[in-house]
Amino acid sequence: MSGGPPKALPSTGPQSLRDMPHPLAGSSSEEAVGGDSTPSPDLLTARSFGDKDLILPNGGTPAGTASPASSSSLLNRLQLDDDVDGETRDLFVTVDDPKKHVCTMETYITYRITTKSTRVEFDLPEYSVRRRYQDFDWLRNKLEESQPTHLIPPLPEKFVVKGVVDRFSEEFVETRRKALDKFLKRITDHPVLSFNEHFNVFLTAKDLNAHKKQGMALLTRVGESVKHVAGGYKLRSRPLEFAAIGEYLDMFALKLGTIDRIAQRIIKEEIEYLVELREYGPVYSTWSALEGQLAEPLEGVSACIGSCSTALEELTDDMTEDFLPVLREYILYSDSMKSVLKKRDQVQAEYEAKLEAVALRKEERPKVPADVEKCQDRMECFNADLKADMERWQNSKRQDFRQLLMGMADRNIQYYEKCLMAWESIIPLLQEKQEAK
């Protein structure tokens, strides 16, 4: 972590003003959209979705640059495929320019949302609006409410993350800006969510509060039906493919949670080691003032420790700003997926309850009522959307973690190379003193 107090964000003054193998059966995207057939158990093998790595428009962890000592870094040698959708995309959204607003009742941060699009749904080719965190939260709630069958990307956690005291510090605000930018880009890349009317309003409305004051919209038919009909019915059993998804998400969240806790402990120990190094180096410098022939070598050791301290500080900053946020995002992502899976189970429970009710009616010519057929359609819609979103999420996850882990490896190599160069630089100096004797 950087030394000294966190940098304060510029204020406007008083104003009114977020590849682990997958056990799911590998159905093609066409099957995911068009059918609800359950694959045979022998297809439920651990495999990833898709064989081709994509550079997703939402991006992953920013790639680091190689140190002077490296002829080429791991990331520079990492050859990624071209963005196959780059030429066909018609909606681009960015989040930047955070500003602090100080009012009588509260202090908050707003972010500039810039949108460029050629879609007919937008009256203008470009928009620029300002939004605060609670506006992003409103958007996510609206997407969950109006698109219950789809996976909604998670927002960064509202409250200050562990280890950060000032939520208005420049470092924290920048970390949140990156997370909010990724949140919107993931929605933009989604073939259904990107056309949602609430997303359009969020990107274009000058006064979003006017839309919020219209009141809470009614629950969708799916949500309302699930809430009232399936509340007391217990699901018989999930289809094998969705049971595999549930088991995978539980294990995925468990593993990521463990990695997150260990990574935080490592960063804490590195920060403590950094504090010791900063005290350790100057001791050699002050000692050199008392020596004659040893003065120059001692100064060299002091400078070497200082270089190692700088390299370690950069490494811990990279871990804190780039590595940990990705872990936390995907932990929240798994929770979002579990929520959609639970909704799917509730719709299936409703369907089974209706079928049982029909079976109890001992009619000579049993006929499936229209409401049962509609319920079956909703279940099939849930199945198709969930499988499609799961495949899309797996592709995104594989690419993000590939870049994340390659970046982490590259930064660790850079750190040790810088330390090696620093220590090697004082060897000639020590050899000269030995020859002089």
Short mmCIF file of C-alpha atoms in Angstrom, two decimals:
data_model
loop_
_atom_site.label_atom_id
_atom_site.label_comp_id
_atom_site.label_asym_id
_atom_site.label_seq_id
_atom_site.Cartn_x
_atom_site.Cartn_y
_atom_site.Cartn_z
CA MET A 1 0.00 0.00 0.00
CA SER A 2 1.15 3.53 -0.60
CA GLY A 3 2.61 5.40 2.29
CA GLY A 4 1.02 8.48 3.84
CA PRO A 5 -2.66 9.43 4.11
CA PRO A 6 -5.04 8.62 1.23
CA LYS A 7 -5.39 11.30 -1.42
CA ALA A 8 -8.59 13.27 -1.13
CA LEU A 9 -10.94 13.47 -4.08
CA PRO A 10 -11.51 16.99 -5.48
CA SER A 11 -14.74 18.41 -4.10
CA THR A 12 -17.39 20.58 -5.75
CA GLY A 13 -18.02 22.27 -2.40
CA PRO A 14 -21.47 22.75 -0.88
CA GLN A 15 -23.96 22.03 -3.62
CA SER A 16 -27.46 20.69 -4.01
CA LEU A 17 -27.11 18.19 -5.97
CA ARG A 18 -20.18 -2.05 -9.07
CA ASP A 19 -10.89 -21.50 -15.49
CA MET A 20 -12.42 -23.73 -13.13
CA PRO A 21 -13.80 -26.73 -15.04
CA HIS A 22 -17.55 -26.73 -15.14
CA PRO A 23 -19.55 -29.93 -14.63
CA LEU A 24 -22.53 -28.77 -16.67
CA ALA A 25 -23.28 -30.75 -19.80
CA GLY A 26 -21.86 -29.08 -22.89
CA SER A 27 -24.94 -28.20 -24.88
CA SER A 28 -24.52 -25.88 -27.82
CA SER A 29 -25.85 -22.35 -27.75
CA GLU A 30 -28.58 -23.35 -30.21
CA GLU A 31 -29.75 -26.10 -27.85
CA ALA A 32 -29.64 -23.69 -24.93
CA VAL A 33 -31.97 -21.30 -26.68
CA GLY A 34 -34.29 -23.70 -28.37
CA GLY A 35 -34.92 -26.65 -26.10
CA ASP A 36 -35.33 -27.84 -22.54
CA SER A 37 -34.29 -31.46 -22.93
CA THR A 38 -32.25 -32.92 -20.10
CA PRO A 39 -28.89 -34.36 -21.17
CA SER A 40 -27.95 -37.89 -20.26
CA PRO A 41 -25.75 -38.37 -17.19
CA ASP A 42 -22.79 -39.42 -19.29
CA LEU A 43 -22.74 -35.93 -20.78
CA LEU A 44 -22.35 -34.34 -17.38
CA THR A 45 -18.60 -34.29 -17.57
CA ALA A 46 -16.40 -31.54 -16.24
CA ARG A 47 -15.61 -29.24 -19.10
CA SER A 48 -15.52 -25.56 -19.90
CA PHE A 49 -17.98 -23.77 -22.10
CA GLY A 50 -16.45 -23.26 -25.51
CA ASP A 51 -12.95 -23.91 -26.75
CA LYS A 52 -12.05 -20.45 -27.96
CA ASP A 53 -10.82 -17.65 -25.73
CA LEU A 54 -12.38 -14.30 -26.46
CA ILE A 55 -11.30 -10.78 -25.64
CA LEU A 56 -14.51 -9.62 -24.05
CA PRO A 57 -15.53 -6.00 -24.50
CA ASN A 58 -15.93 -5.70 -20.74
CA GLY A 59 -12.25 -6.39 -20.35
CA GLY A 60 -10.45 -8.11 -17.53
CA THR A 61 -7.69 -6.98 -15.25
CA PRO A 62 -5.51 -4.35 -16.96
CA ALA A 63 -2.33 -5.85 -18.34
CA GLY A 64 0.89 -4.77 -16.72
CA THR A 65 3.99 -3.69 -18.59
CA ALA A 66 7.27 -5.48 -18.54
CA SER A 67 10.10 -4.32 -16.31
CA PRO A 68 13.30 -3.04 -17.95
CA ALA A 69 15.03 -6.27 -16.96
CA SER A 70 12.58 -8.39 -18.92
CA SER A 71 13.02 -8.87 -22.64
CA SER A 72 9.30 -9.61 -22.82
CA SER A 73 6.67 -10.04 -20.14
CA LEU A 74 4.21 -12.89 -19.85
CA LEU A 75 1.41 -10.59 -20.84
CA ASN A 76 3.28 -9.34 -23.87
CA ARG A 77 3.78 -12.95 -24.96
CA LEU A 78 0.13 -13.75 -24.33
CA GLN A 79 -1.55 -13.77 -27.72
CA LEU A 80 -5.29 -13.22 -27.50
CA ASP A 81 -7.82 -13.52 -30.28
CA ASP A 82 -9.25 -10.43 -31.91
CA ASP A 83 -12.56 -9.14 -30.67
CA VAL A 84 -14.89 -10.82 -33.12
CA ASP A 85 -17.75 -8.52 -32.14
CA GLY A 86 -15.74 -5.33 -32.26
CA GLU A 87 -16.93 -4.33 -35.72
CA THR A 88 -20.60 -5.13 -35.07
CA ARG A 89 -21.12 -3.59 -31.65
CA ASP A 90 -23.51 -0.66 -31.62
CA LEU A 91 -23.48 0.39 -27.96
CA PHE A 92 -20.51 1.71 -25.97
CA VAL A 93 -20.66 2.87 -22.35
CA THR A 94 -17.91 4.24 -20.09
CA VAL A 95 -17.80 5.40 -16.47
CA ASP A 96 -15.28 8.11 -15.55
CA ASP A 97 -14.75 11.53 -13.94
CA PRO A 98 -15.82 10.87 -10.31
CA LYS A 99 -16.77 14.03 -8.40
CA LYS A 100 -17.44 14.61 -4.74
CA HIS A 101 -20.58 16.54 -3.79
CA VAL A 102 -20.94 18.09 -0.35
CA CYS A 103 -24.50 18.94 0.64
CA THR A 104 -26.13 19.95 3.88
CA MET A 105 -27.53 16.49 4.61
CA GLU A 106 -25.01 14.21 2.94
CA THR A 107 -21.80 13.83 0.99
CA TYR A 108 -21.66 11.55 -2.02
CA ILE A 109 -19.78 10.73 -5.22
CA THR A 110 -21.19 10.93 -8.75
CA TYR A 111 -19.72 9.41 -11.90
CA ARG A 112 -20.04 10.52 -15.49
CA ILE A 113 -21.74 7.95 -17.75
CA THR A 114 -20.94 8.44 -21.44
CA THR A 115 -22.97 6.48 -23.99
CA LYS A 116 -22.44 6.21 -27.73
CA SER A 117 -24.83 4.20 -29.85
CA THR A 118 -26.34 3.81 -33.33
CA ARG A 119 -29.41 1.93 -32.09
CA VAL A 120 -32.83 3.25 -33.04
CA GLU A 121 -33.86 3.06 -29.37
CA PHE A 122 -31.64 6.09 -28.72
CA ASP A 123 -32.75 9.48 -30.01
CA LEU A 124 -29.21 10.86 -30.00
CA PRO A 125 -25.88 9.26 -30.99
CA GLU A 126 -24.24 10.28 -27.70
CA TYR A 127 -25.32 10.95 -24.11
CA SER A 128 -23.52 12.12 -21.00
CA VAL A 129 -25.17 11.94 -17.57
CA ARG A 130 -24.02 11.79 -13.97
CA ARG A 131 -25.06 9.00 -11.59
CA ARG A 132 -24.33 8.07 -7.98
CA TYR A 133 -24.07 4.60 -6.48
CA GLN A 134 -27.72 4.41 -5.45
CA ASP A 135 -28.70 5.03 -9.09
CA PHE A 136 -26.70 1.98 -10.14
CA ASP A 137 -28.45 0.04 -7.38
CA TRP A 138 -31.84 1.22 -8.71
CA LEU A 139 -30.88 0.00 -12.19
CA ARG A 140 -29.88 -3.44 -10.95
CA ASN A 141 -33.11 -3.83 -8.96
CA LYS A 142 -35.14 -2.87 -12.03
CA LEU A 143 -33.26 -5.37 -14.18
CA GLU A 144 -33.87 -8.14 -11.63
CA GLU A 145 -37.53 -7.19 -11.49
CA SER A 146 -38.12 -7.00 -15.25
CA GLN A 147 -35.73 -9.76 -16.39
CA PRO A 148 -36.09 -12.48 -13.71
CA THR A 149 -34.89 -15.26 -16.02
CA HIS A 150 -31.52 -13.63 -16.69
CA LEU A 151 -28.30 -13.33 -14.71
CA ILE A 152 -27.82 -9.71 -13.62
CA PRO A 153 -24.17 -8.70 -13.09
CA PRO A 154 -23.30 -7.81 -9.48
CA LEU A 155 -22.55 -4.34 -8.20
CA PRO A 156 -19.49 -3.65 -6.02
CA GLU A 157 -20.30 -3.83 -2.34
CA LYS A 158 -21.91 -0.64 -1.06
CA PHE A 159 -19.94 -0.26 2.13
CA VAL A 160 -16.23 0.35 2.49
CA VAL A 161 -14.19 -2.77 1.86
CA LYS A 162 -11.97 -4.16 4.59
CA GLY A 163 -8.77 -2.19 5.07
CA VAL A 164 -10.06 1.04 3.50
CA VAL A 165 -11.01 3.74 5.99
CA ASP A 166 -11.99 6.69 3.81
CA ARG A 167 -14.67 5.92 1.24
CA PHE A 168 -14.00 9.32 -0.34
CA SER A 169 -10.30 8.67 -0.83
CA GLU A 170 -8.98 8.79 -4.37
CA GLU A 171 -7.89 5.15 -4.22
CA PHE A 172 -11.27 3.81 -3.08
CA VAL A 173 -13.26 5.93 -5.51
CA GLU A 174 -11.10 4.79 -8.42
CA THR A 175 -11.54 1.14 -7.44
CA ARG A 176 -15.30 1.63 -7.31
CA ARG A 177 -15.30 3.51 -10.64
CA LYS A 178 -13.62 0.54 -12.32
CA ALA A 179 -16.18 -1.84 -10.82
CA LEU A 180 -19.13 0.31 -11.92
CA ASP A 181 -17.65 0.62 -15.39
CA LYS A 182 -17.35 -3.16 -15.63
CA PHE A 183 -20.94 -3.54 -14.33
CA LEU A 184 -22.32 -1.40 -17.15
CA LYS A 185 -20.12 -3.00 -19.79
CA ARG A 186 -21.35 -6.46 -18.82
CA ILE A 187 -24.94 -5.25 -19.25
CA THR A 188 -24.02 -3.61 -22.55
CA ASP A 189 -22.56 -6.89 -23.84
CA HIS A 190 -25.70 -8.87 -22.95
CA PRO A 191 -28.01 -9.49 -25.94
CA VAL A 192 -31.16 -9.02 -23.82
CA LEU A 193 -30.31 -6.77 -20.88
CA SER A 194 -28.76 -4.12 -23.13
CA PHE A 195 -32.21 -3.53 -24.70
CA ASN A 196 -34.01 -3.17 -21.37
CA GLU A 197 -36.04 0.04 -21.10
CA HIS A 198 -34.74 0.79 -17.60
CA PHE A 199 -31.16 0.54 -18.86
CA ASN A 200 -32.05 3.03 -21.60
CA VAL A 201 -33.51 5.42 -19.04
CA PHE A 202 -30.44 5.05 -16.81
CA LEU A 203 -28.13 5.97 -19.70
CA THR A 204 -30.12 8.84 -21.16
CA ALA A 205 -32.39 10.53 -18.57
CA LYS A 206 -31.12 13.86 -17.32
CA ASP A 207 -33.28 13.59 -14.20
CA LEU A 208 -33.37 9.99 -13.07
CA ASN A 209 -35.20 10.90 -9.86
CA ALA A 210 -38.31 11.70 -11.89
CA HIS A 211 -38.42 8.08 -13.05
CA LYS A 212 -37.77 6.77 -9.56
CA LYS A 213 -40.71 8.76 -8.16
CA GLN A 214 -43.13 6.96 -10.45
CA GLY A 215 -43.22 4.29 -7.77
CA MET A 216 -42.21 0.68 -7.58
CA ALA A 217 -43.39 -1.24 -10.63
CA LEU A 218 -45.50 -4.32 -10.14
CA LEU A 219 -43.73 -7.64 -10.05
CA THR A 220 -43.55 -9.46 -13.32
CA ARG A 221 -46.06 -12.24 -13.90
CA VAL A 222 -43.34 -14.79 -13.32
CA GLY A 223 -42.33 -13.34 -9.99
CA GLU A 224 -45.88 -12.76 -8.84
CA SER A 225 -46.98 -16.27 -9.77
CA VAL A 226 -43.98 -17.83 -8.08
CA LYS A 227 -44.53 -15.82 -4.94
CA HIS A 228 -48.18 -16.81 -4.47
CA VAL A 229 -48.46 -20.25 -6.03
CA ALA A 230 -45.18 -22.03 -5.31
CA GLY A 231 -44.60 -20.68 -1.86
CA GLY A 232 -45.60 -23.83 0.01
CA TYR A 233 -44.65 -26.44 -2.56
CA LYS A 234 -41.42 -28.40 -2.27
CA LEU A 235 -39.54 -29.06 -5.47
CA ARG A 236 -39.25 -32.75 -6.27
CA SER A 237 -35.78 -32.62 -7.79
CA ARG A 238 -33.72 -30.45 -10.08
CA PRO A 239 -32.84 -31.76 -13.54
CA LEU A 240 -29.29 -33.13 -13.57
CA GLU A 241 -27.83 -30.21 -15.49
CA PHE A 242 -29.20 -27.60 -13.06
CA ALA A 243 -28.20 -29.71 -10.06
CA ALA A 244 -24.67 -29.71 -11.51
CA ILE A 245 -24.79 -25.93 -11.85
CA GLY A 246 -25.83 -25.57 -8.19
CA GLU A 247 -23.04 -27.86 -6.98
CA TYR A 248 -20.49 -26.07 -9.11
CA LEU A 249 -21.52 -22.61 -7.83
CA ASP A 250 -21.28 -23.77 -4.20
CA MET A 251 -17.77 -25.14 -4.71
CA PHE A 252 -16.69 -22.15 -6.82
CA ALA A 253 -17.76 -19.64 -4.16
CA LEU A 254 -16.09 -21.72 -1.43
CA LYS A 255 -12.76 -21.84 -3.27
CA LEU A 256 -12.79 -18.16 -4.18
CA GLY A 257 -13.67 -17.22 -0.60
CA THR A 258 -10.68 -19.19 0.67
CA ILE A 259 -8.35 -17.60 -1.89
CA ASP A 260 -9.67 -14.14 -0.97
CA ARG A 261 -9.01 -14.65 2.76
CA ILE A 262 -5.51 -16.01 2.18
CA ALA A 263 -4.68 -13.23 -0.29
CA GLN A 264 -5.73 -10.63 2.26
CA ARG A 265 -3.47 -12.22 4.87
CA ILE A 266 -0.56 -12.25 2.42
CA ILE A 267 -1.10 -8.58 1.57
CA LYS A 268 -1.24 -7.74 5.29
CA GLU A 269 2.06 -9.54 5.87
CA GLU A 270 3.63 -7.80 2.88
CA ILE A 271 2.56 -4.41 4.25
CA GLU A 272 4.08 -5.26 7.63
CA TYR A 273 7.29 -6.38 5.89
CA LEU A 274 7.28 -3.12 3.92
CA VAL A 275 7.14 -1.11 7.16
CA GLU A 276 10.16 -3.03 8.45
CA LEU A 277 12.11 -2.45 5.24
CA ARG A 278 11.50 1.29 5.44
CA GLU A 279 12.99 1.31 8.92
CA TYR A 280 15.76 -1.12 8.01
CA GLY A 281 17.26 0.78 5.04
CA PRO A 282 17.97 4.14 6.71
CA VAL A 283 19.91 2.39 9.49
CA TYR A 284 22.66 1.53 6.98
CA SER A 285 22.69 5.13 5.76
CA THR A 286 23.16 6.59 9.24
CA TRP A 287 25.76 3.93 10.03
CA SER A 288 27.78 4.94 6.94
CA ALA A 289 28.34 8.38 8.48
CA LEU A 290 30.41 6.73 11.23
CA GLU A 291 32.59 4.70 8.87
CA GLY A 292 35.38 5.58 6.49
CA GLN A 293 36.08 2.79 4.04
CA LEU A 294 32.67 1.16 4.59
CA ALA A 295 30.68 4.33 3.94
CA GLU A 296 30.12 3.73 0.22
CA PRO A 297 29.11 0.04 0.48
CA LEU A 298 26.74 0.84 3.36
CA GLU A 299 25.09 3.59 1.34
CA GLY A 300 24.75 1.08 -1.49
CA VAL A 301 22.97 -1.41 0.76
CA SER A 302 20.64 1.32 1.99
CA ALA A 303 19.78 2.30 -1.57
CA CYS A 304 19.27 -1.37 -2.49
CA ILE A 305 16.77 -1.87 0.36
CA GLY A 306 14.99 1.29 -0.73
CA SER A 307 14.60 -0.08 -4.26
CA CYS A 308 13.23 -3.34 -2.87
CA SER A 309 10.77 -1.37 -0.74
CA THR A 310 9.48 0.51 -3.78
CA ALA A 311 9.09 -2.74 -5.74
CA LEU A 312 7.19 -4.38 -2.87
CA GLU A 313 4.90 -1.38 -2.53
CA GLU A 314 4.02 -1.61 -6.22
CA LEU A 315 3.31 -5.34 -5.87
CA THR A 316 0.97 -4.90 -2.89
CA ASP A 317 -0.84 -2.04 -4.67
CA ASP A 318 -1.38 -4.25 -7.71
CA MET A 319 -2.72 -7.09 -5.55
CA THR A 320 -5.07 -4.74 -3.68
CA GLU A 321 -6.35 -2.79 -6.69
CA ASP A 322 -6.48 -5.50 -9.37
CA PHE A 323 -6.47 -8.99 -7.86
CA LEU A 324 -8.82 -8.75 -4.88
CA PRO A 325 -11.63 -6.82 -6.66
CA VAL A 326 -11.91 -9.53 -9.33
CA LEU A 327 -12.20 -12.24 -6.68
CA ARG A 328 -14.92 -10.33 -4.86
CA GLU A 329 -16.81 -9.62 -8.07
CA TYR A 330 -16.98 -13.30 -8.97
CA ILE A 331 -18.01 -14.27 -5.45
CA LEU A 332 -20.93 -11.87 -5.84
CA TYR A 333 -21.48 -13.18 -9.36
CA SER A 334 -21.93 -16.72 -8.03
CA ASP A 335 -24.51 -15.41 -5.55
CA SER A 336 -26.40 -13.76 -8.42
CA MET A 337 -26.39 -17.01 -10.38
CA LYS A 338 -27.66 -18.92 -7.34
CA SER A 339 -30.52 -16.41 -7.07
CA VAL A 340 -31.57 -17.01 -10.69
CA LEU A 341 -31.28 -20.78 -10.15
CA LYS A 342 -33.55 -20.50 -7.12
CA LYS A 343 -36.14 -18.58 -9.15
CA ARG A 344 -36.02 -21.30 -11.81
CA ASP A 345 -36.64 -23.91 -9.12
CA GLN A 346 -39.63 -21.94 -7.88
CA VAL A 347 -41.15 -21.83 -11.36
CA GLN A 348 -40.61 -25.58 -11.70
CA ALA A 349 -42.26 -26.08 -8.32
CA GLU A 350 -45.23 -24.03 -9.48
CA TYR A 351 -45.50 -26.11 -12.64
CA GLU A 352 -45.38 -29.38 -10.70
CA ALA A 353 -48.01 -28.11 -8.25
CA LYS A 354 -50.35 -27.22 -11.11
CA LEU A 355 -49.84 -30.59 -12.76
CA GLU A 356 -50.71 -32.37 -9.51
CA ALA A 357 -53.83 -30.25 -9.14
CA VAL A 358 -54.91 -31.22 -12.68
CA ALA A 359 -54.23 -34.91 -12.01
CA LEU A 360 -56.51 -34.83 -8.97
CA ARG A 361 -59.41 -33.75 -11.12
CA LYS A 362 -60.73 -37.11 -12.28
CA GLU A 363 -62.07 -36.00 -15.60
CA GLU A 364 -62.86 -38.39 -18.42
CA ARG A 365 -61.00 -36.27 -20.92
CA PRO A 366 -58.17 -34.66 -19.02
CA LYS A 367 -57.11 -31.44 -20.67
CA VAL A 368 -54.14 -29.36 -19.68
CA PRO A 369 -55.45 -25.92 -18.66
CA ALA A 370 -54.04 -22.81 -20.32
CA ASP A 371 -52.43 -21.58 -17.09
CA VAL A 372 -50.47 -24.84 -16.80
CA GLU A 373 -49.23 -24.49 -20.36
CA LYS A 374 -48.21 -20.91 -19.65
CA CYS A 375 -46.36 -22.06 -16.55
CA GLN A 376 -44.57 -24.69 -18.61
CA ASP A 377 -43.58 -22.01 -21.12
CA ARG A 378 -42.15 -19.88 -18.30
CA MET A 379 -40.16 -22.83 -17.02
CA GLU A 380 -38.76 -23.55 -20.48
CA CYS A 381 -37.91 -19.87 -20.86
CA PHE A 382 -36.07 -19.95 -17.52
CA ASN A 383 -34.18 -23.07 -18.57
CA ALA A 384 -33.08 -21.63 -21.90
CA ASP A 385 -32.08 -18.22 -20.51
CA LEU A 386 -30.25 -19.70 -17.54
CA LYS A 387 -28.22 -22.09 -19.71
CA ALA A 388 -27.37 -19.34 -22.18
CA ASP A 389 -26.31 -16.94 -19.41
CA MET A 390 -24.31 -19.66 -17.69
CA GLU A 391 -22.37 -20.31 -20.89
CA ARG A 392 -21.78 -16.59 -21.39
CA TRP A 393 -20.64 -16.24 -17.77
CA GLN A 394 -18.23 -19.15 -18.10
CA ASN A 395 -16.64 -17.60 -21.18
CA SER A 396 -16.28 -14.28 -19.37
CA LYS A 397 -14.91 -15.93 -16.25
CA ARG A 398 -12.32 -17.95 -18.13
CA GLN A 399 -11.03 -14.87 -19.96
CA ASP A 400 -11.01 -12.65 -16.86
CA PHE A 401 -9.15 -15.17 -14.73
CA ARG A 402 -6.73 -15.98 -17.52
CA GLN A 403 -5.73 -12.32 -17.72
CA LEU A 404 -5.81 -11.95 -13.93
CA LEU A 405 -3.51 -14.88 -13.22
CA MET A 406 -1.14 -14.02 -16.05
CA GLY A 407 -0.98 -10.46 -14.74
CA MET A 408 -0.29 -11.66 -11.21
CA ALA A 409 2.51 -13.94 -12.44
CA ASP A 410 4.01 -11.13 -14.52
CA ARG A 411 3.97 -8.66 -11.62
CA ASN A 412 5.61 -11.13 -9.27
CA ILE A 413 8.33 -11.74 -11.87
CA GLN A 414 8.85 -7.99 -12.20
CA TYR A 415 9.10 -7.63 -8.42
CA TYR A 416 11.79 -10.29 -8.04
CA GLU A 417 13.67 -9.01 -11.08
CA LYS A 418 13.80 -5.51 -9.58
CA CYS A 419 15.04 -6.88 -6.26
CA LEU A 420 17.63 -9.02 -8.06
CA MET A 421 18.87 -6.03 -10.07
CA ALA A 422 19.14 -3.93 -6.90
CA TRP A 423 21.24 -6.51 -5.05
CA GLU A 424 23.39 -7.26 -8.08
CA SER A 425 24.16 -3.55 -8.48
CA ILE A 426 26.13 -3.41 -5.21
CA ILE A 427 28.26 -6.52 -5.91
CA PRO A 428 30.83 -4.62 -8.08
CA LEU A 429 31.10 -2.00 -5.37
CA LEU A 430 31.88 -4.63 -2.72
CA GLN A 431 34.36 -6.36 -5.03
CA GLU A 432 36.22 -3.10 -5.63
CA LYS A 433 36.67 -2.59 -1.91
CA GLN A 434 37.99 -6.13 -1.52
CA GLU A 435 40.54 -5.65 -4.35
CA ALA A 436 41.67 -2.35 -2.86
CA LYS A 437 42.72 -4.20 0.27
#
